[in-house]
CSV table of C-alpha atoms in Angstrom, one decimal:
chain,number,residue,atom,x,y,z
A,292,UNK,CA,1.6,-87.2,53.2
A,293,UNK,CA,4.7,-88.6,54.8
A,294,UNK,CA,5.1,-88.2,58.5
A,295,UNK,CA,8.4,-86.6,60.3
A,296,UNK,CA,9.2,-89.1,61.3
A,297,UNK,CA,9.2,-90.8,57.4
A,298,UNK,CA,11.2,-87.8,56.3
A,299,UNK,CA,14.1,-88.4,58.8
A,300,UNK,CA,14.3,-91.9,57.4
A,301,UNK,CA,14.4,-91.1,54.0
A,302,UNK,CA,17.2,-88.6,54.8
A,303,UNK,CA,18.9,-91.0,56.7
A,304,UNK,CA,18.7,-93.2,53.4
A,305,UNK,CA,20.8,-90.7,51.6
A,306,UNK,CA,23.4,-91.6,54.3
A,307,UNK,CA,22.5,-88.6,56.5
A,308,UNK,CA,21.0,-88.7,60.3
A,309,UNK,CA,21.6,-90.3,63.0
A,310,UNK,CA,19.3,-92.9,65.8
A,311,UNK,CA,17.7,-90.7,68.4
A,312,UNK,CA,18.6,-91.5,72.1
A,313,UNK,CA,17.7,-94.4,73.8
A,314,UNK,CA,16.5,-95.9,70.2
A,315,UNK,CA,13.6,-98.6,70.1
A,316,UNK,CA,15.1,-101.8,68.2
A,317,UNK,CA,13.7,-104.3,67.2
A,318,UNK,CA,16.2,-107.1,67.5
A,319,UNK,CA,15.9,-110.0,64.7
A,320,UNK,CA,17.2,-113.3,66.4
A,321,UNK,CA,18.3,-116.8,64.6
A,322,UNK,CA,18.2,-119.1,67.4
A,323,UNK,CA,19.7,-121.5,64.7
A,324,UNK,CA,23.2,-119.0,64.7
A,325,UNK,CA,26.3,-119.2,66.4
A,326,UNK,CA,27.4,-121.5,69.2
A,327,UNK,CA,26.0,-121.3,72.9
A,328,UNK,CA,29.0,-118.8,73.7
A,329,UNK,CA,27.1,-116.9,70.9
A,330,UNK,CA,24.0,-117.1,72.4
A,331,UNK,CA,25.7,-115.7,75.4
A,332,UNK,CA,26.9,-113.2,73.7
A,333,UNK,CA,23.6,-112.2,73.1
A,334,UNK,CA,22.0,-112.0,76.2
A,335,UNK,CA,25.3,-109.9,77.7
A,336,UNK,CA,25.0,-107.3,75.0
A,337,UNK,CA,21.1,-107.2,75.0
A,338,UNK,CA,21.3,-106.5,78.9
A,339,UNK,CA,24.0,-103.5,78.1
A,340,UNK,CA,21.0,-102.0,75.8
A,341,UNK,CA,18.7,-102.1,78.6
A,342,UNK,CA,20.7,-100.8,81.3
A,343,UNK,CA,21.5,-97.4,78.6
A,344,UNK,CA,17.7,-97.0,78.1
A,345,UNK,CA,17.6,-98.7,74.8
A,346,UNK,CA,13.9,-100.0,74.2
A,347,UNK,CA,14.0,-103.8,73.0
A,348,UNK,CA,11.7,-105.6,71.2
A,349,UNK,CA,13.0,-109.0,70.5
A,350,UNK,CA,11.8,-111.5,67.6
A,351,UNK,CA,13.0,-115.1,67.0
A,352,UNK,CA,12.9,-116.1,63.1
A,353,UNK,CA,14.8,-119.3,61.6
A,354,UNK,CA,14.7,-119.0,58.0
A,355,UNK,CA,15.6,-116.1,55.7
A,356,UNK,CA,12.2,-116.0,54.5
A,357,UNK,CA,10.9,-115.2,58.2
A,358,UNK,CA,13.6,-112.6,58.9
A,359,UNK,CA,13.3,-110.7,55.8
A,360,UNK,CA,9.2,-110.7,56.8
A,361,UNK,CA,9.9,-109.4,60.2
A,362,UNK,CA,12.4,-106.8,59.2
A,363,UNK,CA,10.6,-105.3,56.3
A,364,UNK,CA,7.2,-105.4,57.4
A,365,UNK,CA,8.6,-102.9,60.4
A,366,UNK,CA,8.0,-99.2,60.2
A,367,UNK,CA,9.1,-95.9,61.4
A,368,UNK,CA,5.9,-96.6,63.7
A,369,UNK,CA,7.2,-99.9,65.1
A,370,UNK,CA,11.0,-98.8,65.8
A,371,UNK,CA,13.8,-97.0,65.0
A,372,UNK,CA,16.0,-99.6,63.8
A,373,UNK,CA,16.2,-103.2,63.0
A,374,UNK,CA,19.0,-105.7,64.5
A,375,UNK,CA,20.3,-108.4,63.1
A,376,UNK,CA,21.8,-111.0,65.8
A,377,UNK,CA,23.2,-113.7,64.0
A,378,UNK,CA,25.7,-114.5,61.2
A,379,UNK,CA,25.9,-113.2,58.0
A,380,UNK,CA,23.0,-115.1,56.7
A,381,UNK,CA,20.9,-113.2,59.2
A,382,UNK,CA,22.4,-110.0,58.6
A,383,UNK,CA,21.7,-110.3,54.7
A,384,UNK,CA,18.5,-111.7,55.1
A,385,UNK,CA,17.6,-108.7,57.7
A,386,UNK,CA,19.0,-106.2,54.8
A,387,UNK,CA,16.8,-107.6,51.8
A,388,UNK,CA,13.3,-107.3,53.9
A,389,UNK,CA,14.7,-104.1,54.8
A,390,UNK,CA,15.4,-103.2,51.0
A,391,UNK,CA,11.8,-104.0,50.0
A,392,UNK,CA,10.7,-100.7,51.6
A,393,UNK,CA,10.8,-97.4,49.9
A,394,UNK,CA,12.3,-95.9,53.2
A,395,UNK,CA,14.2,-98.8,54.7
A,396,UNK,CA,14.6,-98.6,58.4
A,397,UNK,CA,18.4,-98.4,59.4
A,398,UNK,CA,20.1,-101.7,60.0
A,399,UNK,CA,22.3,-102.8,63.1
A,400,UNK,CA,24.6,-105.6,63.5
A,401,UNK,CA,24.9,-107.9,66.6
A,402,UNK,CA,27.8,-110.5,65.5
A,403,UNK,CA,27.0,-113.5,67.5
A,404,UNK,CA,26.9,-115.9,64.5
A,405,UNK,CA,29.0,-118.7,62.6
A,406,UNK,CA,30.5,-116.3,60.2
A,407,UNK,CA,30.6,-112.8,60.8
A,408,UNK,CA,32.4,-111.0,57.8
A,409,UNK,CA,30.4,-107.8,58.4
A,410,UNK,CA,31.3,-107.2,61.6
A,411,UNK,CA,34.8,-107.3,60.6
A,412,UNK,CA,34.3,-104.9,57.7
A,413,UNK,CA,32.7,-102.5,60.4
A,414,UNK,CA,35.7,-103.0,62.6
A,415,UNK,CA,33.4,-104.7,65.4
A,416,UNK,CA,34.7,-106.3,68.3
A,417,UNK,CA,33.1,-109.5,69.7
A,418,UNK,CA,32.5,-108.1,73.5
A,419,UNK,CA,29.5,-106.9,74.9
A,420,UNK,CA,30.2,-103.4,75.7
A,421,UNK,CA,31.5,-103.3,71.5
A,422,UNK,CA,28.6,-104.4,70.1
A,423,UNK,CA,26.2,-102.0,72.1
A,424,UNK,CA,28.4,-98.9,71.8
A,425,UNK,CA,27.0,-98.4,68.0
A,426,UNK,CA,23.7,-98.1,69.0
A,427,UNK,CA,24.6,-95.5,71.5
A,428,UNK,CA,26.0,-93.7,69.6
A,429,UNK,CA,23.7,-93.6,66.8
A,430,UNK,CA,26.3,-92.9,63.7
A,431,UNK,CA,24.9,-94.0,60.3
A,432,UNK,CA,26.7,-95.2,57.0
A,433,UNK,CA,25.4,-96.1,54.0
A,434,UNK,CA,26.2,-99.5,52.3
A,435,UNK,CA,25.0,-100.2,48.7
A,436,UNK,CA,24.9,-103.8,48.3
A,437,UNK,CA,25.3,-106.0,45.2
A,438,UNK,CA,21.7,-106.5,43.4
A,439,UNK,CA,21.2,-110.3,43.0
A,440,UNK,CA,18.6,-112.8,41.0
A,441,UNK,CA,17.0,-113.6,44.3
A,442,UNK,CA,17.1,-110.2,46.1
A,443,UNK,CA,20.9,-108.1,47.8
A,444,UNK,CA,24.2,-109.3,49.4
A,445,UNK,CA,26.3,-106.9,51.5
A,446,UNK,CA,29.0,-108.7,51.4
A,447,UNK,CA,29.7,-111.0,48.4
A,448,UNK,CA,28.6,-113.3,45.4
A,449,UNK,CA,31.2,-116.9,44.7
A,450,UNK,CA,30.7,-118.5,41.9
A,451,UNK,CA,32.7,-121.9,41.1
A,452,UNK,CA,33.9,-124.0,44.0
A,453,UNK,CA,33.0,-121.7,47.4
A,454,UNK,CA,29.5,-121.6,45.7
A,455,UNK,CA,29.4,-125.6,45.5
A,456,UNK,CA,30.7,-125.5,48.7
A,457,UNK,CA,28.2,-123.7,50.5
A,458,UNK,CA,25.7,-125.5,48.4
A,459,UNK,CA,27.2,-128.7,50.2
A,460,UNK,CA,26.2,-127.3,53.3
A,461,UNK,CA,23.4,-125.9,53.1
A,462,UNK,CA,21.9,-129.4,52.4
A,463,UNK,CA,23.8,-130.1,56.2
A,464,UNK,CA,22.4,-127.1,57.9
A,465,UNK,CA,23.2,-129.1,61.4
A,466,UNK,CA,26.8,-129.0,60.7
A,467,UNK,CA,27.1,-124.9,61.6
A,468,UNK,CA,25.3,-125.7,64.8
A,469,UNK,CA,27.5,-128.1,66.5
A,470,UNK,CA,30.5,-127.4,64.7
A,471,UNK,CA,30.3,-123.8,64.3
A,472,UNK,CA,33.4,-121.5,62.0
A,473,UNK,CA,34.5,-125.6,61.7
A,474,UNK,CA,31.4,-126.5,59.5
A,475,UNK,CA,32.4,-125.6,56.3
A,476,UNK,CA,35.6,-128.1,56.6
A,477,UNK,CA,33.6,-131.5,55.9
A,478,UNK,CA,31.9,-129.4,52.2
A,479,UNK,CA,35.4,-128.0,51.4
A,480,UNK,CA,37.2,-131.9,51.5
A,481,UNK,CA,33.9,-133.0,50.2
A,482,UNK,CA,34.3,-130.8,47.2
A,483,UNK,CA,37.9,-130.9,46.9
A,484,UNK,CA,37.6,-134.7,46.1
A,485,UNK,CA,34.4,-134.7,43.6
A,486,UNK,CA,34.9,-130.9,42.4
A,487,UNK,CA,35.9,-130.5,38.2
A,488,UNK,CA,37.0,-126.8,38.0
A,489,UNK,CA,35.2,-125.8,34.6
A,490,UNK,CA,35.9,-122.6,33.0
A,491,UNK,CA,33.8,-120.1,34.0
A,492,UNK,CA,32.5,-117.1,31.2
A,493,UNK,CA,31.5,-113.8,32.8
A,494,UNK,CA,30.9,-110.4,31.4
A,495,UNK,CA,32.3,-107.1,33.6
A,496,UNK,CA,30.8,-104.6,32.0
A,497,UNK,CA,30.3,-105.8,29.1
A,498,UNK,CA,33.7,-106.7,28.2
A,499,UNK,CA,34.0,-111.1,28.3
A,500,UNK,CA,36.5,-112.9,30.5
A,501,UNK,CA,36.7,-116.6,31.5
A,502,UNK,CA,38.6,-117.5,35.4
A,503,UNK,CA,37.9,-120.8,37.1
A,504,UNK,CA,36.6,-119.0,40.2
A,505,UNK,CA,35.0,-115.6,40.3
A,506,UNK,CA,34.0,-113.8,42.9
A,507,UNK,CA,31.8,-110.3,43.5
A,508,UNK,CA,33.4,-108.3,46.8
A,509,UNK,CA,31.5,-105.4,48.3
A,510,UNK,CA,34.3,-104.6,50.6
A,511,UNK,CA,37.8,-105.4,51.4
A,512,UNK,CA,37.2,-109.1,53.0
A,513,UNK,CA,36.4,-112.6,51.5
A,514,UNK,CA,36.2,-116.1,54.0
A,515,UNK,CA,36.9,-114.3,57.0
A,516,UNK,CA,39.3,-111.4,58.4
A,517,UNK,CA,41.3,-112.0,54.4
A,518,UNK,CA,41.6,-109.6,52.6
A,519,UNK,CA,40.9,-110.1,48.8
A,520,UNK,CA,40.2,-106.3,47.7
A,521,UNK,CA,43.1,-103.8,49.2
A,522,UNK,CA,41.0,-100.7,47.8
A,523,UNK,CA,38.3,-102.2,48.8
A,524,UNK,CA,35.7,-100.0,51.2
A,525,UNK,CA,32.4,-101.6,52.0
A,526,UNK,CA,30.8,-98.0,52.5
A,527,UNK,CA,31.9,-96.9,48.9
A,528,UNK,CA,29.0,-97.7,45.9
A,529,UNK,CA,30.8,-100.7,43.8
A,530,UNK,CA,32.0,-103.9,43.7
A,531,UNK,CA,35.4,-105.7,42.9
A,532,UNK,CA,35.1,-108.7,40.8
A,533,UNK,CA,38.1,-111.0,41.9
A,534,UNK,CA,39.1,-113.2,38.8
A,535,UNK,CA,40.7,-116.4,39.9
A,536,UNK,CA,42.8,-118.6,37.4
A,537,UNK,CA,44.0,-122.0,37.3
A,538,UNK,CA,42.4,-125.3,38.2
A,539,UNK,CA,42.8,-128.0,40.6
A,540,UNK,CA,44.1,-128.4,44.3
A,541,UNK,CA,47.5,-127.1,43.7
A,542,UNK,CA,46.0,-123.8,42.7
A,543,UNK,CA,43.0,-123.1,45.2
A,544,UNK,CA,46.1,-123.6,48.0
A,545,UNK,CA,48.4,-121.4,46.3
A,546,UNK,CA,45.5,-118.9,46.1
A,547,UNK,CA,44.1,-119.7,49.5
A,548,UNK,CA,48.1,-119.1,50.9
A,549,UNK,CA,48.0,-115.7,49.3
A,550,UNK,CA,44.5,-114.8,50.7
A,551,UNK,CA,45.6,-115.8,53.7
A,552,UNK,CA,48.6,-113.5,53.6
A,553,UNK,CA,46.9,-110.6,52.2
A,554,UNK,CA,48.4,-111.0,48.9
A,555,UNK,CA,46.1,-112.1,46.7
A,556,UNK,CA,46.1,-109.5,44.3
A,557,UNK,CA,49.4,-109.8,43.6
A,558,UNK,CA,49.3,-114.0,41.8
A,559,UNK,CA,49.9,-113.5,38.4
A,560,UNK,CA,46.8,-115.7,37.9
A,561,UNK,CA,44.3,-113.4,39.9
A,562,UNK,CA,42.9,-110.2,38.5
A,563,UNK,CA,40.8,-107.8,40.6
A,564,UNK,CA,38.5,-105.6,38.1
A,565,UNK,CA,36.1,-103.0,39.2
A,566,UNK,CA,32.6,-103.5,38.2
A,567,UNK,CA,29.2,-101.9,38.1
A,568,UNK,CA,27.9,-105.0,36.2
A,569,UNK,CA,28.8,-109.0,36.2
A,570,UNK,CA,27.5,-111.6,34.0
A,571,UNK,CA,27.7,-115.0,34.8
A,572,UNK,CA,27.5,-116.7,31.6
A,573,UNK,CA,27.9,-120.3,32.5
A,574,UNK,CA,28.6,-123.6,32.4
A,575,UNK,CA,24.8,-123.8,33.2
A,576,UNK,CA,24.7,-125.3,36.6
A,577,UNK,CA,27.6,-123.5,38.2
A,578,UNK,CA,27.3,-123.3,42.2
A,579,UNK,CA,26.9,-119.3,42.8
A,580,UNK,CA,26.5,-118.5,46.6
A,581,UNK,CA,25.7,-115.3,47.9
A,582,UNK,CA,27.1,-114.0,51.7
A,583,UNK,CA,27.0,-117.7,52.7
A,584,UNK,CA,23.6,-118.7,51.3
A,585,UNK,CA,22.9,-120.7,47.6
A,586,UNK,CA,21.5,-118.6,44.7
A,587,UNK,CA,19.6,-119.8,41.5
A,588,UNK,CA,22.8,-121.5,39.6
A,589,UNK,CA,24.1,-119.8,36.3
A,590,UNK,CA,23.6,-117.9,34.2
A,591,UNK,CA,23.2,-114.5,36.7
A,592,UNK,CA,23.3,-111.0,36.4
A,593,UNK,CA,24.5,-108.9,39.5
A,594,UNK,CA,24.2,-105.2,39.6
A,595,UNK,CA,25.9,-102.6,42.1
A,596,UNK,CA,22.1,-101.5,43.7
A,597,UNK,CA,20.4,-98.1,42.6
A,598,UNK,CA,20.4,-97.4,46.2
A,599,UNK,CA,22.1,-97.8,49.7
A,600,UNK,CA,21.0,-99.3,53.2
A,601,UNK,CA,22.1,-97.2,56.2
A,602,UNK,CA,24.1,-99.2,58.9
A,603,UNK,CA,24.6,-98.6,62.2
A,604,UNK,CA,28.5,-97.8,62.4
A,605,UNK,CA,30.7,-98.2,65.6
């Protein structure tokens, strides 16, 4: 028999509920995230929580492997919510041990990492008093991420040459640390120079296309604060498959311009299809990344996910 306590949970799955007062968290830290103004970050916002009554428990966990242990071996028993401080790596990781429960705790989001694309799609500011106000306020959304080989992104899947980026460095995992948001510069020139811009085959639903860069979008954002989706809305069940033609340099900074400028969709050599389903085909081998981590190469299948992870919303 399921306690109250379970039942409130699975409601709150259904994207109903809210976090009682003064909630117990259990806060999910990558030491390995962010900067030491990040780290500061932390501890600032953390001591807002405790001065509103908020009960803390804080783990430490370096891999995405440990994180997605600690958040899904916790229960209704152990807390009232799971938070993620860190990037989006930690946040993802957080959601897919989260997503291995029938009656996943709900999931919060302290942005004091390298990249942060979530906190941007929930309109989070990086300031103490901004980060802690969610959890005060208790108001849950629900967010049904992209279903993956390995596991769930929130955010994204790449395929092409931002996957073969971030496969770049991830084999340089000290980069992020010392060079923070400027550690993906040394993999993009890496891959700029060696990269050779196959055609890509995917399926969307069934129907065949081929692009030289595809990429899955959750939301509204891609890279950063860009906007690659305009319709896009992270709390809204499916995904936007951005279809990105041409090949070379001169393309990915005419493409990169129009990101940039919020225009993206509007290159006559960029289509933006909605999706419930997307087949990456192939060549075999092609880089796929997924929020900022590698995945298994091509061929892939990605799936909007039978069900939704509830988020702590500012």
């Amino acid at each position: 028999m399921r306690s109250t306590h379970d039942l409130a949970v699975l409601d709150q799955s259904q994207g109903g509920g809210a976090l009682p007062h003064a909630p117990r968290l259990l806060v999910i830290a990558n030491p390995l995230a962010g900067t030491g103004a990040g780290r500061r970050l932390l501890q600032r916002t953390l001591d807002v929580l405790r001065a509103e009554g908020c009960r803390l428990l804080i783990a430490e966990a370096r891999t995405p492997e440990e994180i997605a242990a600690l958040a899904g071996g916790t229960g209704p028993e152990d807390a009232d919510a799971v938070v993620a401080a860190g990037g989006d790596g930690t946040i993802n990781a957080a959601a897919n041990g989260l997503m291995q429960r029938d009656f996943p705790l709900p999931l919060g989001v302290l942005a004091v990492g390298t990249a942060n694309v979530m906190a941007l799609e929930m309109g989070l500011k990086r300031a103490p008093r901004a980060l802690a106000a969610p959890f005060l306020t208790g108001r849950l959304r629900p967010v049904t991420p992209i279903e993956t080989p390995t596991g769930h992104a929130l955010l994204m899947v790449g395929a092409g040459f931002d996957g073969a980026v971030v496969a770049t460095l991830a084999a340089r995992p000290a980069l992020k640390w010392r060079w923070g948001k400027l550690a993906y510069l040394p993999p993009v020139l890496d891959r700029i120079r060696h990269y050779d811009w196959p055609e890509i085959s995917v399926r969307i639903d069934g129907v065949p296309h081929r692009a030289h860069g595809v990429v899955a979008v959750n939301g509204r954002l891609y890279g950063g604060a860009f906007r690659a989706v305009p319709e896009g809305d992270i709390t809204r069940p499916g995904m936007h498959v951005v279809l990105l033609g041409g090949r070379g340099v001169a393309a990915l900074l005419r493409q990169g311009a129009a990101l940039a400028a919020g225009r993206l969709d509007r290159l006559s050599d960029v289509r933006i299809l909605p999706a419930r389903e997307l087949v990456i085909e192939g060549p075999a081998g092609l880089a796929i990344q997924a929020d900022g981590d590698p995945l298994p190469s091509a061929p892939a299948v990605l799936r909007v996910a039978d069900r939704s992870l509830n988020l702590i919303w500012p």
